């Protein structure tokens, strides 16, 4: 939500509807840090090779190369020979107009885009024309030579941003826990300074809090901003156990939606010439390789909370990947987004339920909503990478842990006629076919599960007696397009885990 506008009576911070928001000489030293290139290898668009000899000792060599029009990101990998003879080549960059950075001998690769750049380099527009790699030679012996290779990649519009990390942070199919909605000082997120003043909260506080809560990934979603990506670029190598996903809350007068994935600019001025309809925003998001999640659709709109509910006319829900059904502490009640979401499921759409804390102060303690990680969106993916997490969200391999615990699990599988499906998947079940459902719940001893959907499935065995319980039940399919999902409540009746649907016979 747009925090500064959340001003209706009785809605304070505690409801989740908060009121605000060496000289290390380069000579002889080449640290192979941070391969900036993403993990999907692609042949470089340009390879520059050359040789520096003793004649280049203590001189600079500028190597020109052409950057074509329409490039959104430039990534350079640099290597050279002769290190055994103490040959050293330092590295820098100039664009057609100005100096863009100097990493000397401290980085063998770097990337830069309009929004973000590897530290040492400046983000900004990537003007077409003649750029120059600047090679400094602090030492090359008289008879020595150093052969260099600079591989250069140009990412153009429509090539999805693979992430701030060069490789998956971890591999292996498992559940990964994250928070998909949080604000920093790049929009209306604030916290107390070291002297106790309320200040725009720096991005690292959010990352630190997320790690402390045991999260595996976060999306930082400042309102309509892209300036936080530069901070995330700097943090990513240090937070190598926390996947940082670029996000933004596309904040319009008619609703809010998180865009996950791209760093490129996407219009948000819905209703004006720049984005006459949501389709324009969805088109741009798709081109940029992002997925869109409608935020807090259960909130009111109007003076109580301007633009908070979803009132966008002509929304094509077939293009919406996810809906934030739980915002902060709003799991149940009239402000929850569950009813809005289930109405779209009933209309035949396949849309993933996600959650987000909508945190606006990274220093909030875990028991004070909206603390980071409450709720947690738990995603089943084969590795901890931006591509894998976002793909799994789009597929619906997701459940919500509303209290943000580190260990609760909800696993649902259905099988019929030799086919199997997990949450988010489709299962073919013709009329009369038996469908077997298996539900595995961890961490909710004494609680119970409930079934939702229009399959007609039911079970009389819903109690969860043990901390690790598996329940099975069967029903006969009627052959219609329908959906089935599972929620889990604690002994006190509070909703603790919210499952995504398995879709029976979905209309393609
Ligand atoms: Zn919002
Ligand atoms: Zn928000």
CSV table of C-alpha atoms and ligand atoms in Angstrom, one decimal:
chain,number,residue,atom,x,y,z
A,1,UNK,CA,0.0,0.0,0.0
A,2,UNK,CA,1.1,3.6,-0.2
A,3,UNK,CA,1.8,3.9,3.5
A,4,UNK,CA,1.5,7.7,3.9
A,5,UNK,CA,-2.0,7.5,2.7
A,6,UNK,CA,-3.2,4.7,4.9
A,7,UNK,CA,-5.0,7.0,7.3
A,8,UNK,CA,-8.4,5.6,8.1
A,9,UNK,CA,-9.4,5.3,11.7
A,10,UNK,CA,-8.2,2.4,13.7
A,11,UNK,CA,-5.6,1.3,11.3
A,12,UNK,CA,-2.2,1.9,12.8
A,13,UNK,CA,1.1,0.2,12.4
A,14,UNK,CA,0.1,-2.9,14.3
A,15,UNK,CA,-2.6,-3.8,11.8
A,16,UNK,CA,-0.1,-4.0,9.0
A,17,UNK,CA,-1.6,-0.8,7.6
A,18,UNK,CA,1.1,1.5,8.9
A,19,UNK,CA,1.0,5.2,9.0
A,20,UNK,CA,4.2,6.0,7.4
A,21,UNK,CA,6.9,3.9,5.9
A,22,UNK,CA,44.5,0.1,0.8
A,23,UNK,CA,46.4,1.4,-0.2
A,24,UNK,CA,46.3,-2.0,-1.6
A,25,UNK,CA,48.4,-1.3,-4.6
A,26,UNK,CA,46.8,-2.6,-7.7
A,27,UNK,CA,50.2,-3.7,-9.0
A,28,UNK,CA,50.4,-7.5,-8.9
A,29,UNK,CA,47.0,-7.9,-7.5
A,30,UNK,CA,44.0,-9.1,-9.5
A,31,UNK,CA,41.2,-10.3,-7.3
A,32,UNK,CA,38.8,-12.6,-9.2
A,33,UNK,CA,35.7,-11.3,-7.5
A,34,UNK,CA,32.1,-11.4,-8.5
A,35,UNK,CA,31.7,-12.7,-12.0
A,36,UNK,CA,29.1,-10.2,-13.1
A,37,UNK,CA,27.8,-12.4,-15.9
A,38,UNK,CA,24.7,-14.4,-15.2
A,39,UNK,CA,24.7,-18.2,-15.2
A,40,UNK,CA,23.2,-18.7,-18.6
A,41,UNK,CA,26.2,-18.8,-20.8
A,42,UNK,CA,25.8,-17.0,-24.1
A,43,UNK,CA,28.4,-16.3,-26.7
A,44,UNK,CA,29.7,-12.8,-26.2
A,45,UNK,CA,28.5,-10.1,-28.6
A,46,UNK,CA,32.0,-8.8,-29.0
A,47,UNK,CA,35.5,-10.2,-28.2
A,48,UNK,CA,38.4,-7.8,-28.0
A,49,UNK,CA,41.9,-9.2,-28.0
A,50,UNK,CA,45.3,-7.7,-28.0
A,51,UNK,CA,48.8,-7.7,-26.6
A,52,UNK,CA,50.6,-5.3,-24.4
A,53,UNK,CA,54.4,-5.5,-24.4
A,54,UNK,CA,57.2,-3.9,-22.4
A,55,UNK,CA,56.6,-0.7,-24.4
A,56,UNK,CA,53.3,-0.3,-22.7
A,57,UNK,CA,54.8,-0.3,-19.2
A,58,UNK,CA,53.3,2.6,-17.2
A,59,UNK,CA,51.1,3.8,-20.0
A,60,UNK,CA,47.4,3.6,-20.7
A,61,UNK,CA,45.9,2.0,-23.8
A,62,UNK,CA,42.4,2.8,-24.9
A,63,UNK,CA,40.6,0.0,-26.8
A,64,UNK,CA,37.6,1.3,-28.7
A,65,UNK,CA,34.5,-0.7,-29.4
A,66,UNK,CA,31.1,0.1,-30.8
A,67,UNK,CA,27.9,-0.1,-28.6
A,68,UNK,CA,24.9,-0.4,-30.9
A,69,UNK,CA,21.6,1.4,-30.2
A,70,UNK,CA,19.0,-0.3,-28.0
A,71,UNK,CA,21.4,-1.8,-25.5
A,72,UNK,CA,20.1,-2.0,-21.9
A,73,UNK,CA,23.1,-3.6,-20.2
A,74,UNK,CA,26.8,-4.0,-20.9
A,75,UNK,CA,28.8,-6.8,-19.2
A,76,UNK,CA,32.5,-7.2,-19.6
A,77,UNK,CA,34.8,-10.1,-18.6
A,78,UNK,CA,38.5,-9.4,-18.8
A,79,UNK,CA,41.4,-11.8,-18.6
A,80,UNK,CA,45.1,-11.6,-19.6
A,81,UNK,CA,48.3,-13.7,-19.5
A,82,UNK,CA,51.7,-13.0,-18.1
A,83,UNK,CA,51.0,-12.9,-14.5
A,84,UNK,CA,53.8,-15.3,-13.7
A,85,UNK,CA,56.1,-12.6,-15.1
A,86,UNK,CA,54.3,-10.0,-12.9
A,87,UNK,CA,52.5,-8.4,-15.9
A,88,UNK,CA,49.6,-6.4,-14.6
A,89,UNK,CA,46.7,-4.8,-16.6
A,90,UNK,CA,44.3,-2.5,-14.8
A,91,UNK,CA,40.8,-1.9,-16.2
A,92,UNK,CA,38.5,1.1,-16.7
A,93,UNK,CA,35.8,2.3,-19.0
A,94,UNK,CA,34.8,5.4,-20.9
A,95,UNK,CA,31.5,6.0,-22.8
A,96,UNK,CA,31.3,8.3,-25.8
A,97,UNK,CA,31.0,11.3,-23.5
A,98,UNK,CA,32.4,10.5,-20.1
A,99,UNK,CA,34.4,8.3,-17.7
A,100,UNK,CA,32.3,5.4,-16.5
A,101,UNK,CA,34.5,3.7,-13.9
A,102,UNK,CA,37.8,2.2,-12.9
A,103,UNK,CA,38.2,-1.1,-11.2
A,104,UNK,CA,42.0,-1.3,-11.6
A,105,UNK,CA,43.1,-4.7,-10.8
A,106,UNK,CA,40.3,-5.5,-8.3
A,107,UNK,CA,37.6,-6.9,-10.6
A,108,UNK,CA,37.9,-9.2,-13.6
A,109,UNK,CA,34.3,-8.5,-14.7
A,110,UNK,CA,31.7,-5.9,-14.3
A,111,UNK,CA,28.3,-4.9,-15.6
A,112,UNK,CA,26.5,-1.6,-16.0
A,113,UNK,CA,22.9,-0.6,-16.9
A,114,UNK,CA,20.8,2.5,-16.6
A,115,UNK,CA,19.7,1.5,-13.0
A,116,UNK,CA,22.7,-0.3,-11.6
A,117,UNK,CA,26.4,-1.0,-12.0
A,118,UNK,CA,29.1,-3.1,-10.4
A,119,UNK,CA,30.8,-1.0,-7.7
A,120,UNK,CA,33.6,0.9,-9.3
A,121,UNK,CA,31.3,1.7,-12.3
A,122,UNK,CA,28.6,4.3,-12.8
A,123,UNK,CA,25.1,3.4,-13.8
A,124,UNK,CA,23.3,5.5,-16.4
A,125,UNK,CA,22.2,5.6,-20.0
A,126,UNK,CA,24.1,3.4,-22.4
A,127,UNK,CA,24.6,5.7,-25.3
A,128,UNK,CA,25.3,4.1,-28.7
A,129,UNK,CA,28.6,5.0,-30.2
A,130,UNK,CA,32.3,4.4,-29.5
A,131,UNK,CA,33.1,3.3,-26.0
A,132,UNK,CA,36.7,2.6,-24.8
A,133,UNK,CA,38.1,0.0,-22.4
A,134,UNK,CA,41.0,1.8,-20.6
A,135,UNK,CA,43.9,-0.6,-20.0
A,136,UNK,CA,46.5,0.6,-17.5
A,137,UNK,CA,49.8,-1.2,-17.3
A,138,UNK,CA,51.5,-0.6,-14.0
A,139,UNK,CA,54.0,-3.3,-14.7
A,140,UNK,CA,55.1,-5.1,-17.8
A,141,UNK,CA,58.8,-6.2,-18.0
A,142,UNK,CA,60.8,-5.1,-21.0
A,143,UNK,CA,60.8,-8.5,-22.7
A,144,UNK,CA,57.4,-9.6,-21.4
A,145,UNK,CA,54.0,-9.6,-23.1
A,146,UNK,CA,50.5,-9.8,-21.8
A,147,UNK,CA,47.8,-11.1,-24.1
A,148,UNK,CA,44.3,-9.9,-23.1
A,149,UNK,CA,40.8,-11.0,-24.0
A,150,UNK,CA,37.8,-8.8,-23.2
A,151,UNK,CA,34.5,-10.5,-23.7
A,152,UNK,CA,31.6,-8.1,-24.0
A,153,UNK,CA,27.8,-8.8,-23.8
A,154,UNK,CA,25.1,-6.5,-24.8
A,155,UNK,CA,21.7,-7.2,-23.3
A,156,UNK,CA,18.9,-5.6,-25.3
A,157,UNK,CA,15.3,-4.9,-24.6
A,158,UNK,CA,13.5,-8.1,-24.1
A,159,UNK,CA,16.4,-10.1,-22.7
A,160,UNK,CA,15.4,-10.9,-19.2
A,161,UNK,CA,17.6,-9.7,-16.4
A,162,UNK,CA,19.0,-12.9,-14.8
A,163,UNK,CA,19.7,-11.5,-11.4
A,164,UNK,CA,22.4,-9.7,-9.3
A,165,UNK,CA,24.1,-13.0,-8.6
A,166,UNK,CA,26.3,-14.7,-11.2
A,167,UNK,CA,25.2,-18.2,-10.2
A,168,UNK,CA,22.4,-19.8,-8.1
A,169,UNK,CA,23.0,-19.2,-4.4
A,170,UNK,CA,22.2,-22.8,-3.7
A,171,UNK,CA,21.1,-25.8,-5.7
A,172,UNK,CA,18.7,-28.6,-5.0
A,173,UNK,CA,14.9,-29.0,-5.2
A,174,UNK,CA,13.4,-27.7,-1.9
A,175,UNK,CA,11.2,-25.1,-0.3
A,176,UNK,CA,12.7,-21.6,-0.3
A,177,UNK,CA,11.3,-18.9,2.0
A,178,UNK,CA,11.0,-15.3,1.2
A,179,UNK,CA,9.2,-12.0,1.5
A,180,UNK,CA,7.9,-10.4,-1.7
A,181,UNK,CA,6.9,-7.0,-0.6
A,182,UNK,CA,9.0,-4.5,1.3
A,183,UNK,CA,10.0,-0.8,1.2
A,184,UNK,CA,13.2,1.0,2.0
A,185,UNK,CA,14.3,4.6,2.0
A,186,UNK,CA,14.1,4.5,-1.8
A,187,UNK,CA,10.4,5.1,-1.3
A,188,UNK,CA,8.5,5.4,2.0
A,189,UNK,CA,10.5,3.0,4.2
A,190,UNK,CA,12.0,4.6,7.3
A,191,UNK,CA,13.8,3.7,10.5
A,192,UNK,CA,15.6,5.4,13.3
A,193,UNK,CA,19.1,6.7,12.6
A,194,UNK,CA,22.0,6.0,15.0
A,195,UNK,CA,21.0,9.2,16.9
A,196,UNK,CA,17.3,8.3,16.9
A,197,UNK,CA,15.9,10.5,14.1
A,198,UNK,CA,13.4,9.0,11.7
A,199,UNK,CA,15.3,8.7,8.4
A,200,UNK,CA,14.9,7.0,5.0
A,201,UNK,CA,16.0,3.5,5.9
A,202,UNK,CA,19.0,2.2,4.0
A,203,UNK,CA,18.6,-1.0,1.9
A,204,UNK,CA,21.1,-3.0,3.9
A,205,UNK,CA,18.9,-2.9,7.0
A,206,UNK,CA,16.2,-4.8,5.0
A,207,UNK,CA,18.7,-7.4,3.8
A,208,UNK,CA,20.1,-7.8,7.3
A,209,UNK,CA,16.7,-8.3,8.8
A,210,UNK,CA,15.7,-10.8,6.2
A,211,UNK,CA,18.8,-12.9,6.9
A,212,UNK,CA,18.1,-12.7,10.6
A,213,UNK,CA,14.6,-14.0,10.0
A,214,UNK,CA,16.0,-17.0,8.1
A,215,UNK,CA,14.7,-16.0,4.7
A,216,UNK,CA,16.2,-17.3,1.4
A,217,UNK,CA,15.0,-14.5,-0.9
A,218,UNK,CA,13.5,-11.1,-0.9
A,219,UNK,CA,12.0,-8.8,-3.4
A,220,UNK,CA,12.5,-5.1,-2.5
A,221,UNK,CA,9.5,-3.3,-4.0
A,222,UNK,CA,9.8,0.5,-3.6
A,223,UNK,CA,7.0,2.6,-5.0
A,224,UNK,CA,7.6,3.2,-8.7
A,225,UNK,CA,11.3,3.5,-8.0
A,226,UNK,CA,14.2,1.8,-9.7
A,227,UNK,CA,17.0,3.6,-7.6
A,228,UNK,CA,17.2,0.7,-5.1
A,229,UNK,CA,18.6,-1.6,-7.7
A,230,UNK,CA,22.0,0.1,-7.4
A,231,UNK,CA,22.1,-0.5,-3.7
A,232,UNK,CA,21.0,-4.1,-4.3
A,233,UNK,CA,23.8,-4.5,-6.8
A,234,UNK,CA,26.3,-3.5,-4.2
A,235,UNK,CA,24.8,-5.7,-1.5
A,236,UNK,CA,24.4,-8.9,-3.6
A,237,UNK,CA,28.0,-10.2,-3.3
A,238,UNK,CA,28.0,-9.7,0.5
A,239,UNK,CA,24.5,-11.3,1.0
A,240,UNK,CA,25.5,-14.4,-0.9
A,241,UNK,CA,23.0,-16.4,1.2
A,242,UNK,CA,20.0,-14.2,0.4
A,243,UNK,CA,18.7,-13.9,-3.1
A,244,UNK,CA,17.9,-10.3,-3.9
A,245,UNK,CA,15.2,-10.0,-6.5
A,246,UNK,CA,14.6,-6.6,-8.1
A,247,UNK,CA,11.0,-5.5,-7.6
A,248,UNK,CA,9.0,-2.4,-7.6
A,249,UNK,CA,5.4,-1.6,-6.5
A,250,UNK,CA,3.8,-0.2,-9.6
A,251,UNK,CA,1.7,2.3,-7.6
A,252,UNK,CA,-1.2,3.7,-9.6
A,253,UNK,CA,-4.3,5.7,-8.6
A,254,UNK,CA,-6.4,2.5,-9.3
A,255,UNK,CA,-4.4,-0.2,-7.6
A,256,UNK,CA,-0.9,-1.4,-6.7
A,257,UNK,CA,0.9,-4.3,-8.3
A,258,UNK,CA,4.4,-5.7,-7.7
A,259,UNK,CA,6.6,-6.2,-10.7
A,260,UNK,CA,9.3,-8.8,-10.0
A,261,UNK,CA,12.4,-9.5,-12.1
A,262,UNK,CA,13.4,-6.6,-14.4
A,263,UNK,CA,15.6,-3.6,-13.6
A,264,UNK,CA,14.5,-1.7,-16.7
A,265,UNK,CA,12.0,1.1,-16.4
A,266,UNK,CA,8.3,0.3,-16.8
A,267,UNK,CA,5.6,2.9,-16.9
A,268,UNK,CA,3.3,3.4,-13.9
A,269,UNK,CA,1.3,6.5,-14.9
A,270,UNK,CA,-1.8,4.5,-15.6
A,271,UNK,CA,-4.6,6.4,-17.2
A,272,UNK,CA,-2.4,9.0,-18.8
A,273,UNK,CA,-0.7,9.1,-22.2
A,274,UNK,CA,2.2,7.0,-21.1
A,275,UNK,CA,0.1,4.1,-19.9
A,276,UNK,CA,-3.5,4.5,-21.2
A,277,UNK,CA,-4.5,1.1,-19.9
A,278,UNK,CA,-3.1,-1.8,-17.8
A,279,UNK,CA,-2.3,-3.6,-21.0
A,280,UNK,CA,0.5,-1.1,-21.7
A,281,UNK,CA,2.1,-1.9,-18.3
A,282,UNK,CA,1.6,-5.6,-18.8
A,283,UNK,CA,3.1,-5.4,-22.3
A,284,UNK,CA,6.2,-3.5,-21.0
A,285,UNK,CA,6.5,-5.9,-18.0
A,286,UNK,CA,6.4,-8.9,-20.4
A,287,UNK,CA,9.0,-7.4,-22.7
A,288,UNK,CA,11.2,-6.7,-19.7
A,289,UNK,CA,10.8,-10.3,-18.5
A,290,UNK,CA,8.9,-9.6,-15.4
A,291,UNK,CA,5.8,-11.0,-13.7
A,292,UNK,CA,3.1,-8.9,-12.1
A,293,UNK,CA,1.3,-9.6,-8.8
A,294,UNK,CA,-1.8,-7.5,-7.8
A,295,UNK,CA,-1.2,-6.2,-4.3
A,296,UNK,CA,-3.6,-6.1,-1.3
A,297,UNK,CA,-6.8,-6.2,-3.5
A,298,UNK,CA,-8.9,-6.4,-0.3
A,299,UNK,CA,-8.0,-2.9,0.9
A,300,UNK,CA,-10.4,-0.1,0.4
A,301,UNK,CA,-10.0,2.6,-2.2
A,302,UNK,CA,-10.8,6.3,-1.9
A,303,UNK,CA,-9.7,8.8,0.7
A,304,UNK,CA,-9.3,6.1,3.3
A,305,UNK,CA,-6.5,4.5,1.3
A,306,UNK,CA,-5.9,6.2,-2.1
A,307,UNK,CA,-5.3,3.7,-4.9
A,308,UNK,CA,-5.0,0.8,-2.4
A,309,UNK,CA,-7.8,-1.6,-3.6
A,310,UNK,CA,-7.8,-2.9,-7.1
A,311,UNK,CA,-10.2,-0.9,-9.2
A,312,UNK,CA,-8.4,-1.1,-12.6
A,313,UNK,CA,-11.0,-1.4,-15.3
A,314,UNK,CA,-10.7,-4.1,-17.9
A,315,UNK,CA,-8.0,-6.1,-16.1
A,316,UNK,CA,-7.1,-9.1,-18.2
A,317,UNK,CA,-6.6,-11.6,-15.4
A,318,UNK,CA,-5.2,-14.2,-17.8
A,319,UNK,CA,-2.1,-12.0,-17.8
A,320,UNK,CA,-1.8,-11.7,-14.0
A,321,UNK,CA,0.7,-14.1,-12.6
A,322,UNK,CA,-0.1,-13.6,-8.9
A,323,UNK,CA,-2.3,-12.0,-6.3
A,324,UNK,CA,-1.0,-10.9,-2.9
A,325,UNK,CA,-3.8,-12.5,-0.9
A,326,UNK,CA,-2.1,-11.7,2.5
A,327,UNK,CA,-0.6,-8.3,3.1
A,328,UNK,CA,1.2,-8.1,6.4
A,329,UNK,CA,-1.1,-9.2,9.2
A,330,UNK,CA,-4.2,-9.2,7.1
A,331,UNK,CA,-4.7,-12.9,6.6
A,332,UNK,CA,-8.4,-13.0,7.4
A,333,UNK,CA,-11.3,-10.6,7.6
A,334,UNK,CA,-12.7,-8.1,5.2
A,335,UNK,CA,-9.2,-6.7,4.2
A,336,UNK,CA,-7.8,-10.1,3.2
A,337,UNK,CA,-7.3,-10.6,-0.5
A,338,UNK,CA,-8.4,-14.3,-0.4
A,339,UNK,CA,-12.0,-13.7,-1.6
A,340,UNK,CA,-10.8,-11.5,-4.5
A,341,UNK,CA,-8.4,-14.2,-5.5
A,342,UNK,CA,-10.8,-17.1,-5.2
A,343,UNK,CA,-13.4,-15.2,-7.4
A,344,UNK,CA,-10.7,-15.2,-10.1
A,345,UNK,CA,-10.1,-18.9,-9.6
A,346,UNK,CA,-13.9,-19.5,-9.9
A,347,UNK,CA,-13.8,-17.6,-13.2
A,348,UNK,CA,-11.3,-20.1,-14.5
A,349,UNK,CA,-8.1,-18.2,-14.1
A,350,UNK,CA,-4.9,-19.8,-12.8
A,351,UNK,CA,-3.3,-17.2,-10.6
A,352,UNK,CA,-0.8,-17.8,-7.8
A,353,UNK,CA,-1.5,-16.7,-4.3
A,354,UNK,CA,1.5,-15.0,-2.7
A,355,UNK,CA,2.0,-12.9,0.4
A,356,UNK,CA,4.1,-9.9,1.4
A,357,UNK,CA,4.9,-8.1,4.6
A,358,UNK,CA,4.7,-4.7,3.0
A,359,UNK,CA,7.3,-3.8,5.6
A,360,UNK,CA,8.1,-0.1,5.8
A,361,UNK,CA,10.6,-0.3,8.7
A,362,UNK,CA,13.2,-3.0,8.6
A,363,UNK,CA,13.9,-2.7,12.3
A,364,UNK,CA,10.4,-3.8,13.4
A,365,UNK,CA,10.6,-6.8,15.7
A,366,UNK,CA,9.2,-10.1,14.4
A,367,UNK,CA,6.1,-9.9,16.6
A,368,UNK,CA,5.1,-6.4,15.4
A,369,UNK,CA,3.3,-6.3,12.1
A,370,UNK,CA,4.3,-5.8,9.4
A,371,UNK,CA,7.6,-7.3,10.3
A,372,UNK,CA,9.8,-8.6,7.5
A,373,UNK,CA,9.0,-12.2,6.7
A,374,UNK,CA,5.4,-12.0,8.0
A,375,UNK,CA,3.9,-13.6,6.0
A,376,UNK,CA,6.5,-15.7,4.3
A,377,UNK,CA,5.9,-16.9,0.8
A,378,UNK,CA,7.3,-20.4,0.5
A,379,UNK,CA,8.3,-21.5,-3.0
A,380,UNK,CA,9.3,-25.0,-4.3
A,381,UNK,CA,12.1,-24.6,-6.8
A,382,UNK,CA,15.1,-26.5,-8.1
A,383,UNK,CA,17.6,-23.9,-7.0
A,384,UNK,CA,17.9,-20.5,-5.4
A,385,UNK,CA,18.1,-18.2,-8.4
A,386,UNK,CA,16.0,-15.4,-9.7
A,387,UNK,CA,14.8,-17.3,-12.7
A,388,UNK,CA,13.9,-20.4,-10.7
A,389,UNK,CA,12.1,-18.6,-8.0
A,390,UNK,CA,10.0,-16.4,-10.3
A,391,UNK,CA,9.2,-19.4,-12.6
A,392,UNK,CA,8.0,-21.4,-9.6
A,393,UNK,CA,5.9,-18.5,-8.4
A,394,UNK,CA,4.3,-18.2,-11.9
A,395,UNK,CA,3.6,-21.9,-11.8
A,396,UNK,CA,2.0,-21.8,-8.4
A,397,UNK,CA,4.4,-24.0,-6.6
A,398,UNK,CA,3.8,-21.9,-3.5
A,399,UNK,CA,2.2,-21.8,-0.1
A,400,UNK,CA,2.0,-19.1,2.5
A,401,UNK,CA,3.3,-19.4,6.0
A,402,UNK,CA,1.3,-16.6,7.7
A,403,UNK,CA,3.3,-16.4,10.9
A,404,UNK,CA,6.6,-16.5,9.1
A,405,UNK,CA,8.0,-19.5,10.9
A,406,UNK,CA,11.2,-21.2,9.6
A,407,UNK,CA,9.8,-24.8,9.5
A,408,UNK,CA,6.1,-25.1,8.8
A,409,UNK,CA,5.3,-27.0,5.7
A,410,UNK,CA,2.2,-27.6,3.5
A,411,UNK,CA,2.6,-30.1,0.7
A,412,UNK,CA,-0.3,-31.2,-1.4
A,413,UNK,CA,-0.3,-33.8,-4.2
A,414,UNK,CA,-3.1,-35.2,-6.2
A,415,UNK,CA,-3.1,-38.2,-8.5
A,416,UNK,CA,-5.5,-39.6,-11.0
A,417,UNK,CA,-5.2,-42.2,-13.8
A,418,UNK,CA,-1.4,-42.4,-13.4
A,419,UNK,CA,-0.9,-38.6,-13.5
A,420,UNK,CA,0.3,-36.5,-10.5
A,421,UNK,CA,0.1,-32.9,-9.7
A,422,UNK,CA,1.4,-30.6,-6.9
A,423,UNK,CA,0.0,-27.2,-5.9
A,424,UNK,CA,-0.2,-25.0,-9.0
A,425,UNK,CA,-0.3,-27.9,-11.4
A,426,UNK,CA,-3.1,-29.1,-13.6
A,427,UNK,CA,-4.5,-32.6,-13.4
A,428,UNK,CA,-6.6,-34.3,-16.0
A,429,UNK,CA,-9.5,-36.1,-14.3
A,430,UNK,CA,-12.4,-37.1,-16.6
A,431,UNK,CA,-15.9,-37.5,-15.1
A,432,UNK,CA,-16.0,-40.6,-12.9
A,433,UNK,CA,-12.2,-40.8,-12.4
A,434,UNK,CA,-11.0,-41.3,-8.8
A,435,UNK,CA,-8.7,-38.5,-7.5
A,436,UNK,CA,-6.4,-39.2,-4.6
A,437,UNK,CA,-5.2,-36.3,-2.6
A,438,UNK,CA,-2.3,-36.4,-0.1
A,439,UNK,CA,-1.6,-33.5,2.3
A,440,UNK,CA,1.6,-33.3,4.3
A,441,UNK,CA,1.7,-30.7,7.1
A,442,UNK,CA,4.7,-30.0,9.4
A,443,UNK,CA,4.6,-27.8,12.5
A,444,UNK,CA,0.9,-27.5,13.3
A,445,UNK,CA,0.3,-30.2,15.9
A,446,UNK,CA,-3.2,-29.9,17.3
A,447,UNK,CA,-4.4,-27.9,14.3
A,448,UNK,CA,-6.7,-28.9,11.4
A,449,UNK,CA,-6.8,-28.5,7.7
A,450,UNK,CA,-9.7,-27.3,5.6
A,451,UNK,CA,-10.5,-27.8,1.9
A,452,UNK,CA,-11.5,-25.0,-0.5
A,453,UNK,CA,-12.6,-25.1,-4.1
A,454,UNK,CA,-15.4,-26.4,-6.3
A,455,UNK,CA,-14.3,-30.0,-6.9
A,456,UNK,CA,-16.8,-31.3,-4.4
A,457,UNK,CA,-13.9,-33.1,-2.6
A,458,UNK,CA,-14.4,-33.5,1.2
A,459,UNK,CA,-12.9,-35.4,4.0
A,460,UNK,CA,-14.0,-36.1,7.6
A,461,UNK,CA,-10.4,-36.7,8.7
A,462,UNK,CA,-9.1,-33.1,9.0
A,463,UNK,CA,-7.4,-33.1,12.5
A,464,UNK,CA,-3.6,-32.8,12.5
A,465,UNK,CA,-2.6,-34.7,15.6
A,466,UNK,CA,1.1,-34.9,15.1
A,467,UNK,CA,3.8,-32.3,14.4
A,468,UNK,CA,4.4,-34.1,11.1
A,469,UNK,CA,1.1,-35.5,9.6
A,470,UNK,CA,0.1,-36.9,6.3
A,471,UNK,CA,-3.5,-37.2,5.4
A,472,UNK,CA,-5.0,-38.8,2.3
A,473,UNK,CA,-8.6,-38.7,0.9
A,474,UNK,CA,-10.3,-39.6,-2.3
A,475,UNK,CA,-13.2,-38.3,-4.4
A,476,UNK,CA,-14.8,-38.8,-7.8
A,477,UNK,CA,-14.2,-36.2,-10.4
A,478,UNK,CA,-17.1,-34.7,-12.3
A,479,UNK,CA,-15.0,-33.9,-15.3
A,480,UNK,CA,-15.5,-30.1,-15.0
A,481,UNK,CA,-12.8,-27.5,-14.8
A,482,UNK,CA,-12.4,-27.0,-11.0
A,483,UNK,CA,-9.8,-26.3,-8.4
A,484,UNK,CA,-9.0,-27.7,-5.0
A,485,UNK,CA,-6.7,-26.2,-2.3
A,486,UNK,CA,-5.9,-26.7,1.4
A,487,UNK,CA,-5.6,-24.3,4.3
A,488,UNK,CA,-4.2,-25.2,7.7
A,489,UNK,CA,-5.4,-23.6,11.0
A,490,UNK,CA,-3.9,-23.8,14.5
A,491,UNK,CA,-5.6,-25.2,17.5
A,492,UNK,CA,-7.0,-21.7,18.2
A,493,UNK,CA,-8.6,-21.6,14.7
A,494,UNK,CA,-6.2,-19.1,13.3
A,495,UNK,CA,-5.1,-19.5,9.7
A,496,UNK,CA,-1.5,-20.5,9.6
A,497,UNK,CA,-0.8,-22.0,6.2
A,498,UNK,CA,-2.5,-21.1,2.9
A,499,UNK,CA,-2.2,-23.4,0.0
A,500,UNK,CA,-2.4,-22.8,-3.8
A,501,UNK,CA,-4.8,-24.8,-5.9
A,502,UNK,CA,-4.4,-28.0,-7.9
A,503,UNK,CA,-6.4,-27.4,-11.1
A,504,UNK,CA,-8.6,-30.2,-12.4
A,505,UNK,CA,-9.2,-30.1,-16.2
A,506,UNK,CA,-8.4,-26.4,-16.6
A,507,UNK,CA,-9.5,-24.7,-19.7
A,508,UNK,CA,-6.3,-24.3,-21.8
B,1,LIG,ZN1,0.6,-0.9,-1.9
B,2,LIG,ZN1,3.8,-1.6,-0.5
